[in-house]
Tab-separated table of C-alpha atoms in Angstrom:
chain	number	residue	atom	x	y	z
X	663	MET	CA	108.410	206.132	162.229
X	664	SER	CA	107.772	209.604	163.020
X	665	GLU	CA	109.170	213.047	164.432
X	666	TRP	CA	108.173	212.396	167.852
X	667	VAL	CA	110.790	213.470	170.512
X	668	ASP	CA	110.929	211.542	174.018
X	669	PRO	CA	110.626	214.407	176.320
X	670	ALA	CA	112.773	212.301	179.069
X	671	LEU	CA	115.608	213.079	176.794
X	672	GLY	CA	115.508	216.745	176.944
X	673	ASP	CA	117.225	219.287	174.845
X	674	GLY	CA	120.864	217.303	174.857
X	675	ALA	CA	119.188	214.408	172.938
X	676	VAL	CA	121.362	213.199	170.203
X	677	GLU	CA	120.258	212.579	166.569
X	678	ALA	CA	119.496	209.355	166.651
X	679	GLU	CA	117.566	209.496	169.455
X	680	GLN	CA	115.251	211.914	167.856
X	681	GLY	CA	113.914	209.652	165.389
X	682	LEU	CA	113.416	210.176	161.435
X	683	GLY	CA	112.500	213.517	160.532
X	684	PRO	CA	110.871	214.507	157.022
X	685	SER	CA	114.113	213.994	154.911
X	686	GLY	CA	114.138	210.641	156.273
X	687	ASP	CA	117.397	210.826	158.260
X	688	PRO	CA	117.491	211.137	162.161
X	689	GLY	CA	117.494	214.772	163.172
X	690	HIS	CA	118.614	216.127	159.665
X	691	ASP	CA	115.546	218.461	157.960
X	692	ASP	CA	117.582	220.557	156.136
X	693	ALA	CA	116.549	220.922	152.556
X	694	GLY	CA	118.937	219.056	150.330
X	695	TYR	CA	120.257	217.031	152.953
X	696	GLU	CA	121.474	213.501	151.456
X	697	PRO	CA	121.586	210.676	153.466
X	698	TYR	CA	123.978	207.653	152.530
X	699	GLY	CA	123.335	208.259	148.533
X	700	ASP	CA	123.230	209.743	145.582
X	701	GLY	CA	120.421	212.159	146.698
X	702	PRO	CA	116.599	212.575	147.297
X	703	TYR	CA	114.511	211.130	144.334
X	704	SER	CA	117.689	210.691	142.022
X	705	SER	CA	118.395	207.646	140.024
X	706	GLY	CA	120.872	206.291	142.934
X	707	SER	CA	119.788	204.028	145.909
X	708	TYR	CA	120.373	205.108	149.452
X	709	THR	CA	120.196	203.558	152.769
X	710	ILE	CA	119.019	204.962	156.212
X	711	VAL	CA	120.268	203.092	159.559
X	712	GLN	CA	118.650	204.051	162.701
X	713	HIS	CA	119.796	202.762	166.019
X	714	ASN	CA	117.083	202.406	168.453
X	715	LEU	CA	117.352	203.285	172.468
X	716	ASP	CA	116.101	199.461	173.140
X	717	GLY	CA	119.429	198.239	171.037
X	718	SER	CA	117.359	197.388	168.087
X	719	THR	CA	118.332	198.700	164.680
X	720	ASP	CA	116.311	199.605	161.763
X	721	VAL	CA	117.434	199.710	157.950
X	722	LEU	CA	115.613	201.255	155.263
X	723	VAL	CA	116.669	200.929	151.930
X	724	ASP	CA	115.730	202.764	148.672
X	725	ARG	CA	117.247	201.053	145.736
X	726	ASP	CA	115.693	202.624	142.910
X	727	GLY	CA	116.035	206.419	144.401
X	728	ASP	CA	112.309	206.826	144.231
X	729	GLY	CA	111.992	208.190	148.200
X	730	LEU	CA	110.162	204.815	148.973
X	731	ALA	CA	111.712	202.141	150.797
X	732	ASP	CA	112.040	199.002	148.779
X	733	VAL	CA	113.330	197.078	151.583
X	734	VAL	CA	112.993	197.682	155.562
X	735	LEU	CA	114.815	195.404	158.190
X	736	HIS	CA	114.388	195.420	161.860
X	737	ASP	CA	117.098	193.496	164.170
X	738	SER	CA	115.221	193.250	167.343
X	739	ASP	CA	118.671	192.530	169.395
X	740	GLY	CA	121.039	194.566	167.546
X	741	ASP	CA	123.207	191.431	166.446
X	742	GLY	CA	123.258	192.274	163.048
X	743	LEU	CA	121.009	189.705	161.800
X	744	ALA	CA	117.384	191.138	160.919
X	745	GLU	CA	114.630	188.924	162.340
X	746	LEU	CA	111.821	190.952	160.233
X	747	ALA	CA	112.173	192.203	156.737
X	748	TYR	CA	109.865	193.740	154.449
X	749	VAL	CA	110.333	193.667	150.575
X	750	ASP	CA	108.861	195.679	147.662
X	751	GLY	CA	109.669	193.224	145.261
X	752	ASP	CA	107.795	194.730	142.045
X	753	GLY	CA	108.868	198.202	142.519
X	754	ASP	CA	105.301	199.596	142.895
X	755	GLY	CA	105.782	201.230	146.258
X	756	ARG	CA	104.041	198.807	148.066
X	757	LEU	CA	105.905	196.496	150.619
X	758	GLU	CA	104.197	193.248	149.888
X	759	SER	CA	106.329	190.555	151.013
X	760	MET	CA	107.410	189.961	154.732
X	761	LEU	CA	110.080	187.616	155.859
X	762	ARG	CA	110.605	186.373	159.321
X	763	ASP	CA	113.926	184.733	161.099
X	764	PHE	CA	112.177	183.193	164.442
X	765	ASP	CA	114.987	181.495	165.616
X	766	GLY	CA	117.920	184.191	164.684
X	767	ASP	CA	120.051	181.893	163.040
X	768	GLY	CA	120.277	184.416	160.096
X	769	ARG	CA	117.941	182.090	157.729
X	770	VAL	CA	114.261	183.061	156.855
X	771	ASP	CA	111.926	180.712	158.508
X	772	GLU	CA	108.723	181.999	157.072
X	773	VAL	CA	107.714	184.342	153.991
X	774	GLY	CA	104.467	186.093	153.725
X	775	THR	CA	103.112	187.481	150.529
X	776	ASP	CA	100.342	189.831	149.552
X	777	THR	CA	99.439	188.398	146.221
X	778	ASN	CA	96.586	190.388	144.948
X	779	GLY	CA	97.652	194.019	146.069
X	780	ASP	CA	95.253	194.323	148.733
X	781	GLY	CA	97.510	195.148	151.413
X	782	TRP	CA	96.881	191.830	153.295
X	783	ILE	CA	98.963	188.707	153.591
X	784	ASP	CA	97.396	186.065	151.359
X	785	ALA	CA	99.859	183.237	151.369
X	786	VAL	CA	102.564	182.097	154.088
X	787	ALA	CA	105.293	179.813	153.224
X	788	THR	CA	107.235	178.375	156.407
X	789	ASP	CA	109.940	176.282	157.208
X	790	THR	CA	108.955	174.307	160.217
X	791	ASP	CA	112.040	172.320	160.584
X	792	GLY	CA	114.816	174.797	160.198
X	793	ASP	CA	116.441	172.685	157.165
X	794	GLY	CA	115.975	175.515	154.838
X	795	LEU	CA	113.342	174.214	153.027
X	796	ILE	CA	109.395	175.005	153.032
X	797	ASP	CA	107.200	172.689	154.754
X	798	GLN	CA	103.816	174.478	154.785
X	799	VAL	CA	102.191	177.070	152.708
X	800	ALA	CA	98.785	178.345	154.241
X	801	ALA	CA	97.049	180.509	151.487
X	802	ASP	CA	93.808	182.770	151.425
X	803	THR	CA	92.706	181.556	147.860
X	804	ASP	CA	89.462	183.580	147.643
X	805	HIS	CA	90.962	186.718	149.592
X	806	ASP	CA	88.237	187.009	152.469
X	807	GLY	CA	91.072	187.484	154.852
X	808	ARG	CA	90.757	183.650	156.104
X	809	THR	CA	93.349	180.950	155.353
X	810	ASP	CA	91.765	178.183	153.422
X	811	THR	CA	94.041	176.199	151.896
X	812	TRP	CA	97.328	174.461	152.853
X	813	VAL	CA	100.002	172.356	151.081
X	814	GLN	CA	102.166	170.620	153.467
X	815	ASP	CA	105.489	168.462	153.425
X	816	THR	CA	104.721	165.923	156.203
X	817	ASP	CA	107.707	163.760	155.700
X	818	PHE	CA	110.248	166.843	155.027
X	819	ASP	CA	111.862	165.433	151.828
X	820	GLY	CA	111.182	168.788	150.411
X	821	ARG	CA	108.015	167.569	148.273
X	822	ALA	CA	104.587	168.574	149.052
X	823	ASP	CA	102.381	165.323	150.322
X	824	GLN	CA	99.125	166.779	150.763
X	825	THR	CA	96.794	169.632	150.000
X	826	LEU	CA	93.882	170.671	152.544
X	827	ARG	CA	90.918	172.808	151.796
X	828	ASP	CA	88.557	174.232	153.916
X	829	ALA	CA	86.034	175.958	151.577
X	830	ASP	CA	83.406	176.697	153.962
X	831	GLN	CA	85.959	178.128	156.541
X	832	ASP	CA	84.718	176.365	159.734
X	833	GLY	CA	88.403	175.181	160.904
X	834	VAL	CA	87.849	171.654	159.437
X	835	PRO	CA	89.421	170.869	156.116
X	836	GLU	CA	86.320	169.348	153.863
X	837	THR	CA	88.989	167.996	151.256
X	838	VAL	CA	92.544	166.104	151.765
X	839	THR	CA	94.347	165.275	148.856
X	840	TYR	CA	97.356	163.002	149.143
X	841	LEU	CA	100.086	163.929	146.439
X	842	HIS	CA	102.341	161.132	147.381
X	843	PRO	CA	101.289	157.512	148.487
X	844	THR	CA	103.711	157.337	151.116
X	845	VAL	CA	102.278	159.420	153.074
X	846	ASN	CA	98.581	158.628	152.346
X	847	PRO	CA	97.129	156.792	155.456
X	848	TYR	CA	94.456	154.719	153.149
X	849	ALA	CA	97.138	153.742	150.620
X	850	ALA	CA	97.114	150.127	149.978
X	851	ARG	CA	101.073	148.953	150.785
């Protein structure tokens, strides 16, 4: 978010159309201005809500008053349900988790996490059938930027059924480990 001002808005632009200023609040750059909270860099928390011209809404939440966002929400259609959220779960100032709601039902469908703090998503957990349970986890276990391990719940019973490993990262798993006998096509029945 920047201090960019759309020239088409002219001098009559309202504060929400001007973007976030250095103080972190739309159009308020006065020293000491305190948006929705106990004050800048204090022990309290505060929230910034920005309604965008395209109908979307962005919400930034600083829960610990350190001046860094701990949660960033994006509601692309303005219905009050965020489709995308970034979260700083450990308070280190980096947003290491991303939560997505693909179908707009208000429930998380996918969670991406930076497990080693390098700024790249290393593991993605997905609810593929919308039942609220994780069905697949894709992970980059060697942190080279490419997915190499998958854990899948193929029968959607809430338990992992198989693990796939692509060690040479050619897109074809070299190892498939069946964790439950009912999903192993090679198991004696």
